[in-house]
Short mmCIF file of N, CA and C in Angstrom, two decimals:
data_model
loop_
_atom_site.label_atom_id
_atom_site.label_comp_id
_atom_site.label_asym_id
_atom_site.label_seq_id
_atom_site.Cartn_x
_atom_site.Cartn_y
_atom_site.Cartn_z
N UNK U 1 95.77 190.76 176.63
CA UNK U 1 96.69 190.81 175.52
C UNK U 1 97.94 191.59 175.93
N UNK U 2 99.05 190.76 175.91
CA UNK U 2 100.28 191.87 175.41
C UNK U 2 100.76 192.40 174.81
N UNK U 3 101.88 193.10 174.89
CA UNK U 3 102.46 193.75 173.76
C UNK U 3 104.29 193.66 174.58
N UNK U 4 105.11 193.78 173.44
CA UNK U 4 106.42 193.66 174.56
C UNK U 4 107.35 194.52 173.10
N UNK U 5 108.14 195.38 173.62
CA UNK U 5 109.07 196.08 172.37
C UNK U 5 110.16 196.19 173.14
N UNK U 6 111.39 196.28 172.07
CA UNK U 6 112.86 196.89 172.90
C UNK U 6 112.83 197.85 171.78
N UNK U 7 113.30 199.09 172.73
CA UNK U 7 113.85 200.09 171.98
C UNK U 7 115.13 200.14 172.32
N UNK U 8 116.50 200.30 171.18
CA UNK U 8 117.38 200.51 171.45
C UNK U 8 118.06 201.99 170.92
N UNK U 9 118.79 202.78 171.86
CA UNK U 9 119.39 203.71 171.48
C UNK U 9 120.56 203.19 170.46
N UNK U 10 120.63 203.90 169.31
CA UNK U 10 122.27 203.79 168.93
C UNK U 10 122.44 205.36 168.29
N UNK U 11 123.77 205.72 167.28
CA UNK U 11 124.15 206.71 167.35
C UNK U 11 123.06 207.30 166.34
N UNK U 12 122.22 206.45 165.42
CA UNK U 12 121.87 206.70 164.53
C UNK U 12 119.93 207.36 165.31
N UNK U 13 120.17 206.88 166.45
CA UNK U 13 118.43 207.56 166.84
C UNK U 13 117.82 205.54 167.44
N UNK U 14 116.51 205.76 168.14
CA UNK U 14 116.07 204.85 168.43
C UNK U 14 116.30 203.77 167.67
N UNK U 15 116.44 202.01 167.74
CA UNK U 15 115.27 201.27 167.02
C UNK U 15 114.58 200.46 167.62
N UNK U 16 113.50 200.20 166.87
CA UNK U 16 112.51 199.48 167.78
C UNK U 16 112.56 197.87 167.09
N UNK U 17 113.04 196.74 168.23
CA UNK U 17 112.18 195.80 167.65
C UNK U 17 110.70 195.10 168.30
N UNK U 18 110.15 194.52 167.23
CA UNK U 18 109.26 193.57 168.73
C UNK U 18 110.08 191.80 169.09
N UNK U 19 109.59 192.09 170.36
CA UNK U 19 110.08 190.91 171.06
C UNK U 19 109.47 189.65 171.76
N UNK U 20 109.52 188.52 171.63
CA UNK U 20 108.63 187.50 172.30
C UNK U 20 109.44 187.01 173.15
N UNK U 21 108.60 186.87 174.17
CA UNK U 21 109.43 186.61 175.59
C UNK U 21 109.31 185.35 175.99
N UNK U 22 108.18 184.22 175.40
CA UNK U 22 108.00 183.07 175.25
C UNK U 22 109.10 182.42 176.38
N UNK U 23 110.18 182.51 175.53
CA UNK U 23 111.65 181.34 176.31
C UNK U 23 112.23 182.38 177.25
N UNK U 24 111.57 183.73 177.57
CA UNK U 24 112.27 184.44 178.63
C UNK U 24 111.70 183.77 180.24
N UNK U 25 112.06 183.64 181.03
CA UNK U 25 111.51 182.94 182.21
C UNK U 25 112.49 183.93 183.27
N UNK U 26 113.23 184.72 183.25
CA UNK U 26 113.87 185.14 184.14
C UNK U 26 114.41 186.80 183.82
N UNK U 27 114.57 187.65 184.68
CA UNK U 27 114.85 188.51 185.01
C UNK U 27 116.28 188.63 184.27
N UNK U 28 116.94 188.16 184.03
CA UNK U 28 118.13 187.84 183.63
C UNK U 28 118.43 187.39 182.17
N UNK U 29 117.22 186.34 181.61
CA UNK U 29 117.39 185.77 180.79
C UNK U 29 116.67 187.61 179.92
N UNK U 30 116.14 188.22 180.34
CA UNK U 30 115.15 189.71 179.94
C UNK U 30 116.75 190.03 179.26
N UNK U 31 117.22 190.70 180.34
CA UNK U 31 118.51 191.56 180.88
C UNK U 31 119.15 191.50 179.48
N UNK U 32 119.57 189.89 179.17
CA UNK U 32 120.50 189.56 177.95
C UNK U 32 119.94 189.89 176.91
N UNK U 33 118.46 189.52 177.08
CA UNK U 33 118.07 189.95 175.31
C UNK U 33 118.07 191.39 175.10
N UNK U 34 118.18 192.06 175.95
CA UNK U 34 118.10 193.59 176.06
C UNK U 34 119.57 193.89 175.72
N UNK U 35 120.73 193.34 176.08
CA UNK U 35 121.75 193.65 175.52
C UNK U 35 122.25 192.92 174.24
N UNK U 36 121.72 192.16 173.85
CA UNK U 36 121.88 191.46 172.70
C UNK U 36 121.69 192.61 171.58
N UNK U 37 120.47 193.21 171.85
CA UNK U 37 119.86 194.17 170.87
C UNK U 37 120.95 195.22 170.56
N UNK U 38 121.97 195.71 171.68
CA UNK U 38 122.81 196.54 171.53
C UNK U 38 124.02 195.70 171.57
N UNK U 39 124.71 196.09 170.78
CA UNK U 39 126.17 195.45 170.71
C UNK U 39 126.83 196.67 170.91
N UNK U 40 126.76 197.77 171.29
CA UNK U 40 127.60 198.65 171.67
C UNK U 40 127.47 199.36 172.74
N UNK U 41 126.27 198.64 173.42
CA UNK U 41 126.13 198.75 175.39
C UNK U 41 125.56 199.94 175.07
N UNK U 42 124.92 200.37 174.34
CA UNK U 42 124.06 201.84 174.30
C UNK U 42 122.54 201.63 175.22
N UNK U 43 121.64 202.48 175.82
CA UNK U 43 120.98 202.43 176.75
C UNK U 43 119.73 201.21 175.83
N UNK U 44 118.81 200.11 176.47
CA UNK U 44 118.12 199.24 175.67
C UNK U 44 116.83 199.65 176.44
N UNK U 45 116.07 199.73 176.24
CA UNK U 45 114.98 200.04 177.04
C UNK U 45 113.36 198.25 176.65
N UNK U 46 113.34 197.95 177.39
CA UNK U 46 112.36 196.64 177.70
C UNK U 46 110.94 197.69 177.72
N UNK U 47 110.05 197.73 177.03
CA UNK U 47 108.63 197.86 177.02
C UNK U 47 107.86 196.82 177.51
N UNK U 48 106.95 196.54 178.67
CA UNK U 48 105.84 195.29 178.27
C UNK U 48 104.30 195.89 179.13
N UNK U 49 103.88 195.64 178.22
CA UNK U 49 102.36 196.00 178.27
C UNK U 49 101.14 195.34 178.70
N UNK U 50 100.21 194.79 179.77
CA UNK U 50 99.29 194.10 179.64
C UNK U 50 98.05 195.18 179.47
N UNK U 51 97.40 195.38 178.20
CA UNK U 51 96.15 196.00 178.10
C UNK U 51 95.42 196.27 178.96
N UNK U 52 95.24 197.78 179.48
CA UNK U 52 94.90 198.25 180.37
C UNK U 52 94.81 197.87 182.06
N UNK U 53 95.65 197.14 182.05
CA UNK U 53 96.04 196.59 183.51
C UNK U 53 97.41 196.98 184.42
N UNK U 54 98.83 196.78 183.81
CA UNK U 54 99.69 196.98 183.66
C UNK U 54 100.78 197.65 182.88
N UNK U 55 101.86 198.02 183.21
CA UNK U 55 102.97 197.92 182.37
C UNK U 55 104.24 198.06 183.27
N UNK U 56 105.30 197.61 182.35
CA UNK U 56 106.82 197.48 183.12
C UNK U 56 107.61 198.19 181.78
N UNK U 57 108.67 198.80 182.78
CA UNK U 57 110.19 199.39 182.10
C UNK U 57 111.38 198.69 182.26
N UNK U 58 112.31 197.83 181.64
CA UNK U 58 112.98 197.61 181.98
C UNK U 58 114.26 198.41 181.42
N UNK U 59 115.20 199.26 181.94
CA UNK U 59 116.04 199.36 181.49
C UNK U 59 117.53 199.13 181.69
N UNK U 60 118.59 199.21 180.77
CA UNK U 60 119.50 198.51 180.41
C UNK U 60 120.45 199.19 179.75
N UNK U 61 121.38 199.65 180.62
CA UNK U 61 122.70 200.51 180.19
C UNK U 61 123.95 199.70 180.26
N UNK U 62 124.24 199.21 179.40
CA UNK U 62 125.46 198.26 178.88
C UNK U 62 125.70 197.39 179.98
N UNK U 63 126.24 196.98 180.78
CA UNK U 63 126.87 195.98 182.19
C UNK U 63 126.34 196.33 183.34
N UNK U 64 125.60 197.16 183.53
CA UNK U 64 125.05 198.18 184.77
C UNK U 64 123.62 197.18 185.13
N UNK U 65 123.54 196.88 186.46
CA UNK U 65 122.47 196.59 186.69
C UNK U 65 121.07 196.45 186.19
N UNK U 66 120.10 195.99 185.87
CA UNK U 66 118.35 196.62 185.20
C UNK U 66 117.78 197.63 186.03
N UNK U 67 117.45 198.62 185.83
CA UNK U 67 116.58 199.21 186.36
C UNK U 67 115.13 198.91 186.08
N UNK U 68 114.19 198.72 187.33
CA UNK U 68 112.51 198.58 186.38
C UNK U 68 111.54 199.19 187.09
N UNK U 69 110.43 199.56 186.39
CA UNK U 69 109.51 200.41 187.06
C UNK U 69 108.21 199.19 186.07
N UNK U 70 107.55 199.50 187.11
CA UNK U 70 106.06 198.00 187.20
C UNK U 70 104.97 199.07 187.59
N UNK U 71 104.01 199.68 186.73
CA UNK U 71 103.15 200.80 187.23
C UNK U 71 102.08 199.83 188.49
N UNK U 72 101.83 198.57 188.32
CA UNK U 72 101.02 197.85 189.36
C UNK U 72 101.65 196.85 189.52
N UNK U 73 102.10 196.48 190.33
CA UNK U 73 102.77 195.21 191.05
C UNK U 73 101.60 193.96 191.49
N UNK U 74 100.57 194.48 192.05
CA UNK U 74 99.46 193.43 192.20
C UNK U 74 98.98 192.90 190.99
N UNK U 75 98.73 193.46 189.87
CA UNK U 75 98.43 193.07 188.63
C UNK U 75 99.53 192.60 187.84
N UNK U 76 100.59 193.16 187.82
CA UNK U 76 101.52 192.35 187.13
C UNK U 76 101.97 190.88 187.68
N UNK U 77 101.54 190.41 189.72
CA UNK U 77 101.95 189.43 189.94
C UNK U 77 101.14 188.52 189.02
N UNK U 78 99.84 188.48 188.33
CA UNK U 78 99.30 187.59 188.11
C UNK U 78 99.76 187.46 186.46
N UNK U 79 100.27 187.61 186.32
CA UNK U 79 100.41 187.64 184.33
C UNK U 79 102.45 187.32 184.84
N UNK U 80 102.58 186.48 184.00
CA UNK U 80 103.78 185.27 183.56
C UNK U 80 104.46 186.30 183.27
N UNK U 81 104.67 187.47 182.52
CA UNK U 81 105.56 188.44 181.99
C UNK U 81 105.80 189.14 183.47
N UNK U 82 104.91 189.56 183.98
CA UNK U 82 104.79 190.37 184.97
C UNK U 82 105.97 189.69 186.54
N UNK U 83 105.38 188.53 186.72
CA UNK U 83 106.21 187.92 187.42
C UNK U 83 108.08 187.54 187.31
N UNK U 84 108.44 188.12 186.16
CA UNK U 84 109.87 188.34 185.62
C UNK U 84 110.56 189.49 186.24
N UNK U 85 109.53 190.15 186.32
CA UNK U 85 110.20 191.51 186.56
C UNK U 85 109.94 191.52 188.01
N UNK U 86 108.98 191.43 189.11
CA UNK U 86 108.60 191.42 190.52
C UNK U 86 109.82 190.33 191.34
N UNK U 87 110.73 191.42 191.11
CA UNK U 87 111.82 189.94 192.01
C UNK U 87 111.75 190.73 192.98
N UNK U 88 112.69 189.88 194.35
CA UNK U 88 112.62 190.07 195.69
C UNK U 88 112.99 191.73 195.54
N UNK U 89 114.22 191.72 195.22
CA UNK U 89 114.86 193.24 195.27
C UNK U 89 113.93 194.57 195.36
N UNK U 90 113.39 194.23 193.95
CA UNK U 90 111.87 194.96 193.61
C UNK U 90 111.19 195.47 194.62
N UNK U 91 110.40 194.20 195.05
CA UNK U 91 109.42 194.10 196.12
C UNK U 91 109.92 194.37 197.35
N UNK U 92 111.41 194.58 197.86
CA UNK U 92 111.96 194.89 199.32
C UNK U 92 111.88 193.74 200.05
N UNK U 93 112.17 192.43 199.48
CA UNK U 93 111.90 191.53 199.89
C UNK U 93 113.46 191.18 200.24
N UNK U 94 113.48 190.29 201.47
CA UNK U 94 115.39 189.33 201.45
C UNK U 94 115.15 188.17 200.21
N UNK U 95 116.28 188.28 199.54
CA UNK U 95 116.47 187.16 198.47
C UNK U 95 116.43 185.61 199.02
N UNK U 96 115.46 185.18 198.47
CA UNK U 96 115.33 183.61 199.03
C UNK U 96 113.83 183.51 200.17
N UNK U 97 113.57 184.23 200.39
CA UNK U 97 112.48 184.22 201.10
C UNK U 97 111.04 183.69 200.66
N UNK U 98 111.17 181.90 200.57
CA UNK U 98 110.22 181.45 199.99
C UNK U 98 108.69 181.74 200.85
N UNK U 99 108.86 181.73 202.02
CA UNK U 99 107.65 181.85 202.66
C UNK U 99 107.40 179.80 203.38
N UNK U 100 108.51 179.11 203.25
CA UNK U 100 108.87 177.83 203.78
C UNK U 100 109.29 177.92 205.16
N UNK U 101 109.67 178.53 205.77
CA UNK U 101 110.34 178.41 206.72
C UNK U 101 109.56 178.50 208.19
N UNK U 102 109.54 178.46 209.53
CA UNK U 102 108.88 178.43 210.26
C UNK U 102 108.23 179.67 210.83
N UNK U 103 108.83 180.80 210.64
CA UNK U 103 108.52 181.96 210.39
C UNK U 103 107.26 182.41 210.02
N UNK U 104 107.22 182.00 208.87
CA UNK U 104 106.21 182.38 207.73
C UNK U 104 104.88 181.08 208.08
N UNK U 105 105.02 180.44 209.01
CA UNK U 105 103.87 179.01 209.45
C UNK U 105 102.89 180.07 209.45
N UNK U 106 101.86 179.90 209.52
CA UNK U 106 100.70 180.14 210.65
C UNK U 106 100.20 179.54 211.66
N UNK U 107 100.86 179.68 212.91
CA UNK U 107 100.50 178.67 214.04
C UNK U 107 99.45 179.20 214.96
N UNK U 108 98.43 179.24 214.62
CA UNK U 108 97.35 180.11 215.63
C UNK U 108 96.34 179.27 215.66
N UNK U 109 96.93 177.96 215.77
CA UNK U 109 95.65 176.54 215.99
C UNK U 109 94.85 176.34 215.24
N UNK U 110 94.55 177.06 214.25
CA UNK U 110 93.28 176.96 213.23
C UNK U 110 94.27 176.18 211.80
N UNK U 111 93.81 175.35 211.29
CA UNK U 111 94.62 174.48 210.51
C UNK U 111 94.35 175.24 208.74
N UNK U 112 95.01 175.32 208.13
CA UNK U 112 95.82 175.77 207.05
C UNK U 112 95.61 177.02 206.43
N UNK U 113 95.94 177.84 207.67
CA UNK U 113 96.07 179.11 207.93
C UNK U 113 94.49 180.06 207.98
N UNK U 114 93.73 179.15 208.22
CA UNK U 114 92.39 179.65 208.01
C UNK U 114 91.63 180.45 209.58
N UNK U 115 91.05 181.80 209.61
CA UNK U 115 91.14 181.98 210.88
C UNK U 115 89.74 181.63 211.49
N UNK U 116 89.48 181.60 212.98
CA UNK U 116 88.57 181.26 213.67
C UNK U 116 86.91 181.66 212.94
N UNK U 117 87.10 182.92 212.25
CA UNK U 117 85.87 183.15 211.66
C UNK U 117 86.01 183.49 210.35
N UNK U 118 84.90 183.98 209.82
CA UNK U 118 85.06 184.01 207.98
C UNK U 118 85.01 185.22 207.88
N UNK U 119 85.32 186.10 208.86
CA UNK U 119 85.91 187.40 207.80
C UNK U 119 87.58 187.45 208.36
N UNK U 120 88.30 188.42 208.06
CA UNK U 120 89.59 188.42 208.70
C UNK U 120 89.55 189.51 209.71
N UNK U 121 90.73 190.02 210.19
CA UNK U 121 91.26 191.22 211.24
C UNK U 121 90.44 192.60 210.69
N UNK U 122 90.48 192.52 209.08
CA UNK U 122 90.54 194.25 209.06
C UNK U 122 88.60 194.34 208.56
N UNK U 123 87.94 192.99 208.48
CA UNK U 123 86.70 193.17 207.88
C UNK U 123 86.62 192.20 206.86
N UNK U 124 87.43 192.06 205.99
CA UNK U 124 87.61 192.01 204.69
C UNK U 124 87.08 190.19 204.47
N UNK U 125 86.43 189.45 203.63
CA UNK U 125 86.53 188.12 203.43
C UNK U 125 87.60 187.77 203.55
N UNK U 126 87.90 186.60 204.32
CA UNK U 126 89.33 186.12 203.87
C UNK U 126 89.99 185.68 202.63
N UNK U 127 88.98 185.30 201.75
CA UNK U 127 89.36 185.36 200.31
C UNK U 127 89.72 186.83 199.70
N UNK U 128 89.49 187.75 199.63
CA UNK U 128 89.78 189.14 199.19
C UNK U 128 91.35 189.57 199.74
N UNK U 129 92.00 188.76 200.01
CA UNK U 129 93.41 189.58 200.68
C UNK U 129 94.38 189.81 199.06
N UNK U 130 95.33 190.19 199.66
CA UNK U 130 96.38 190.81 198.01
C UNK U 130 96.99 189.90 197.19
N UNK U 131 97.07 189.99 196.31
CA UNK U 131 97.54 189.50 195.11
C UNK U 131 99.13 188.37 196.32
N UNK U 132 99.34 187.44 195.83
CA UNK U 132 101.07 186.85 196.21
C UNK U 132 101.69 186.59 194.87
N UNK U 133 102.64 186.86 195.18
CA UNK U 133 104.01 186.61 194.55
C UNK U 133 104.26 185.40 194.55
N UNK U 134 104.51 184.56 193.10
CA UNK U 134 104.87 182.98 192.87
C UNK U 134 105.23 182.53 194.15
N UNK U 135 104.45 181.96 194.81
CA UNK U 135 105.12 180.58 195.86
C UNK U 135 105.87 181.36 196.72
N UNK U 136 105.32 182.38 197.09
CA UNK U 136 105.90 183.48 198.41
C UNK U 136 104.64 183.21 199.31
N UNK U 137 103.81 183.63 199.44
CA UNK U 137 102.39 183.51 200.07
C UNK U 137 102.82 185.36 201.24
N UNK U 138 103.41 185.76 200.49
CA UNK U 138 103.60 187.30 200.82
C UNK U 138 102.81 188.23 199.43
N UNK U 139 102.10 189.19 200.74
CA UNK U 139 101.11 190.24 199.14
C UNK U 139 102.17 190.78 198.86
N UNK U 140 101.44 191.11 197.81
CA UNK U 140 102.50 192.19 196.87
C UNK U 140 101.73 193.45 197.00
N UNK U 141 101.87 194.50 196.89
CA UNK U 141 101.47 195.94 196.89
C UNK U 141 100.81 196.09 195.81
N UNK U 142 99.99 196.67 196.06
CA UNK U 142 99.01 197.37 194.79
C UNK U 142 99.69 198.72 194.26
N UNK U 143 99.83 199.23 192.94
CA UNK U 143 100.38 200.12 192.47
C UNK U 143 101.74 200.04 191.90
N UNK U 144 102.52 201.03 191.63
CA UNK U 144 104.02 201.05 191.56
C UNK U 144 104.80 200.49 192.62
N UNK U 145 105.60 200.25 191.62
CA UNK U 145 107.21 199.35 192.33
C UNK U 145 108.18 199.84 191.20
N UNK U 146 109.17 200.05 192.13
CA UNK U 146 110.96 200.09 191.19
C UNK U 146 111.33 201.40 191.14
N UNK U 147 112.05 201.88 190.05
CA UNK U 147 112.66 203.24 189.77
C UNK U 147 111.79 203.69 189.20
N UNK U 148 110.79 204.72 189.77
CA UNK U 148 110.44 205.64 188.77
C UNK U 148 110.99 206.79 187.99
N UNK U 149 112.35 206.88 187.94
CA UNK U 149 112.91 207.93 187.54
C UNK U 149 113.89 207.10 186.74
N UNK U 150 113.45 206.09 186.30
CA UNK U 150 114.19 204.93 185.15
C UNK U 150 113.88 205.84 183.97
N UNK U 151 113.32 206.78 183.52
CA UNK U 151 113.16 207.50 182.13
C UNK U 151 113.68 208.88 182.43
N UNK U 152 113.65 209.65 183.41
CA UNK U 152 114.00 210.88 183.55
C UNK U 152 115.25 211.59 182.84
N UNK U 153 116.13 211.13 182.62
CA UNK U 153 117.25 212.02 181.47
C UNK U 153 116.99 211.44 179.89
N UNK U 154 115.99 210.73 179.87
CA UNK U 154 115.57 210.29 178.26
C UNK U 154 113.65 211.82 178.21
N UNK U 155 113.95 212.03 179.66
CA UNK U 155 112.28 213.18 178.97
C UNK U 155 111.39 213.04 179.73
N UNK U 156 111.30 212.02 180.10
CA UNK U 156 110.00 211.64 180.99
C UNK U 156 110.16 211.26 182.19
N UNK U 157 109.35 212.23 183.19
CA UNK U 157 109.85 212.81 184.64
C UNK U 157 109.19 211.61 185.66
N UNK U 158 109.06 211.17 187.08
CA UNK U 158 108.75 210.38 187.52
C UNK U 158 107.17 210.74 187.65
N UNK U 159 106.84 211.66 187.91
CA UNK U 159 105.25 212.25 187.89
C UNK U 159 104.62 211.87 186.85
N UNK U 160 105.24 211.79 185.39
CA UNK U 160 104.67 211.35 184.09
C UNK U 160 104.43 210.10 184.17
N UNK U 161 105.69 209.33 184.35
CA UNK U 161 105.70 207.83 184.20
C UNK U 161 104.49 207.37 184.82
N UNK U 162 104.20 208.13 186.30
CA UNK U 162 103.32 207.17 187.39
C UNK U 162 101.83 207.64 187.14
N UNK U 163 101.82 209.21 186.22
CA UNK U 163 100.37 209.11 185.70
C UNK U 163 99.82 208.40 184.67
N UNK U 164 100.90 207.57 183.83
CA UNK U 164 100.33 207.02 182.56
C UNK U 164 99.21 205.80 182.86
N UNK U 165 99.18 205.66 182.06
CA UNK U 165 97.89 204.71 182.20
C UNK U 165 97.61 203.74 180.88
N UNK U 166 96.41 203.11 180.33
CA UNK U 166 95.74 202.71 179.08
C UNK U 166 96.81 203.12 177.74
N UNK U 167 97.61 203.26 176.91
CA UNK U 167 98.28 202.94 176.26
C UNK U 167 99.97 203.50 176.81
N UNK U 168 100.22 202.99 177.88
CA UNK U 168 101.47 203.72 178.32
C UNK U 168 102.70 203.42 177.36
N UNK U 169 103.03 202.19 176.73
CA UNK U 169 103.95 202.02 176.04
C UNK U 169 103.80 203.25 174.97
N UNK U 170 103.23 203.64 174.24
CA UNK U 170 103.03 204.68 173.46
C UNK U 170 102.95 206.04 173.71
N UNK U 171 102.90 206.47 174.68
CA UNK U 171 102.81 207.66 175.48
C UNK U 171 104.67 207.71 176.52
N UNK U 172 104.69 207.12 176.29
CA UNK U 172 106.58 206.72 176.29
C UNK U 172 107.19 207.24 174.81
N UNK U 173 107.07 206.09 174.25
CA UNK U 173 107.40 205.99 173.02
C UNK U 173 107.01 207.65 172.18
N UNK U 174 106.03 208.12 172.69
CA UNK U 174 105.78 209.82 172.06
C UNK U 174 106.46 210.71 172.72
N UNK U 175 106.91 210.56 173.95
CA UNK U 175 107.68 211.29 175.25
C UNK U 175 109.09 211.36 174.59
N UNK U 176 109.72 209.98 174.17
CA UNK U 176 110.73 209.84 173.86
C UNK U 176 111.13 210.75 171.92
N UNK U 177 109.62 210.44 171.37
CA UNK U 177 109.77 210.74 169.60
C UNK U 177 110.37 209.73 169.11
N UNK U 178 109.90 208.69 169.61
CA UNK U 178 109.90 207.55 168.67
C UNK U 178 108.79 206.73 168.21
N UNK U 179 107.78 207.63 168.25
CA UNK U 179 106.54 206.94 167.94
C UNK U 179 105.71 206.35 166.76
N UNK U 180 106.86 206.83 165.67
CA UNK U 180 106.90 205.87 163.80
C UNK U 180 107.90 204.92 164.78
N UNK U 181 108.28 205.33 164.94
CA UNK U 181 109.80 203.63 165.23
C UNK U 181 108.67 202.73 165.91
N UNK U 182 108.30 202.95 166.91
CA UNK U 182 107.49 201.73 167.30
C UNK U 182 106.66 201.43 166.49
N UNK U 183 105.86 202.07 166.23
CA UNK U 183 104.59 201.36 165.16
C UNK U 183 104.94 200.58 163.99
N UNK U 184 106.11 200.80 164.05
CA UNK U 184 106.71 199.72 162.84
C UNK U 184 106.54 197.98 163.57
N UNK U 185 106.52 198.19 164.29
CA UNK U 185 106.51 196.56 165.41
C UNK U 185 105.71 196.45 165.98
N UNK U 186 104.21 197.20 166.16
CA UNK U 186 103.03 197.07 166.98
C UNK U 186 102.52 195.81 165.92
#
C-alpha cells in the first residue's frame, strides 16, 4: 500500500494535500505537480511511502532542480512510484545507459548471460543477484540514494532522515509540526 502527500510551505505555515500519481510517469511530470501546488515557488516537499518497505523525498524549491532522497533504492526499484524517482543521476549512472549496447553483452560463451555453473562468482544462486532498474539490467544498491540532507534547514538532520523507518512520512511530518496538517489527507 501507498501513501503519497505534498506538503507545501506558504507564508501562512504548511499545507498538506494528498496526491495521486496515477498519470505521473516521470520524474518531471512529479517536479510540476509539486510546483503547481505552489504558485509562489515556496519550498513543495513530495512525500511517498510504500508500507514498511520504502520511502522517497522529493523536494522542490521554485525553478531549482528536485532534490530526492529514496531510503532503499532496491525496494523502491520494484514499485512503479519508486521507479520515478531512481533516475540515472540518482543512481550515478551516465544518462541513456540502457544496458543495449555492446558493452553491457555478456560474451563469455555461455548463451543468455547464464554462467557455466548454477551458482555465480561470489556463491550466491544466480537467481538471488540485485534488484535492476527498468530495462537497465544494472543492480541498483540496496539502501539509500540521493540527498540526504534534502530536509536539514526544515529540522531534520541527515542521521534522522536515514534512521527512519515504518511510518517515516509521519515522523517527518512531526519533525517538521505538521502532523494535524497531514492527517487531514491520510
Amino acid at each position: 500500500m501507498y501513501f503519497a502527500a505534498l506538503l507545501a510551505r506558504t507564508e501562512d505555515g504548511w499545507e498538506a494535500s494528498d496526491t495521486e500519481l496515477d498519470d505521473v510517469e516521470t520524474l518531471s511530470d512529479l517536479t510540476d505537480l509539486a510546483r503547481e501546488a505552489s504558485p509562489d515557488e515556496d519550498t513543495v516537499l513530495v512525500l511517498i511511502e510504500q508500507e514498511d518497505a520504502w520511502f522517497g523525498v522529493v523536494r522542490v524549491d521554485g525553478e531549482e532542480d528536485p532534490r530526492i532522497y529514496v531510503s532503499d533504492a532496491a525496494a523502491a526499484a520494484r514499485s512503479s512510484y519508486g521507479e520515478i524517482l531512481l533516475t540515472d543521476e540518482l543512481l550515478g549512472r551516465d544518462p541513456g545507459d540502457g544496458g543495449d549496447d555492446l558493452d553491457a553483452l555478456d560474451l563469455d560463451g555461455t548463451e543468455d548471460g547464464e554462467s557455466d555453473d548454477e551458482d555465480g562468482e561470489d556463491g550466491r544462486d544466480a537467481g538471488d543477484g540485485d534488484a535492476a532498474a527498468a530495462g537497465t539490467g544494472e543492480a541498483v544498491p540496496h539502501g539509500p540514494v540521493g540527498d540526504a540532507e534534502v530536509l536539514d534547514d526544515l529540522g531534520v538532520s541527515e542521521k534522522e532522515l536515514r534512521a527512519m523507518s515504518g511510518d517515516a512520512v509521519g515522523e517527518i511530518a512531526e519533525a517538521l509540526g505538521v502532523s494535524d496538517v497531514l492527517e487531514t489527507v491520510r
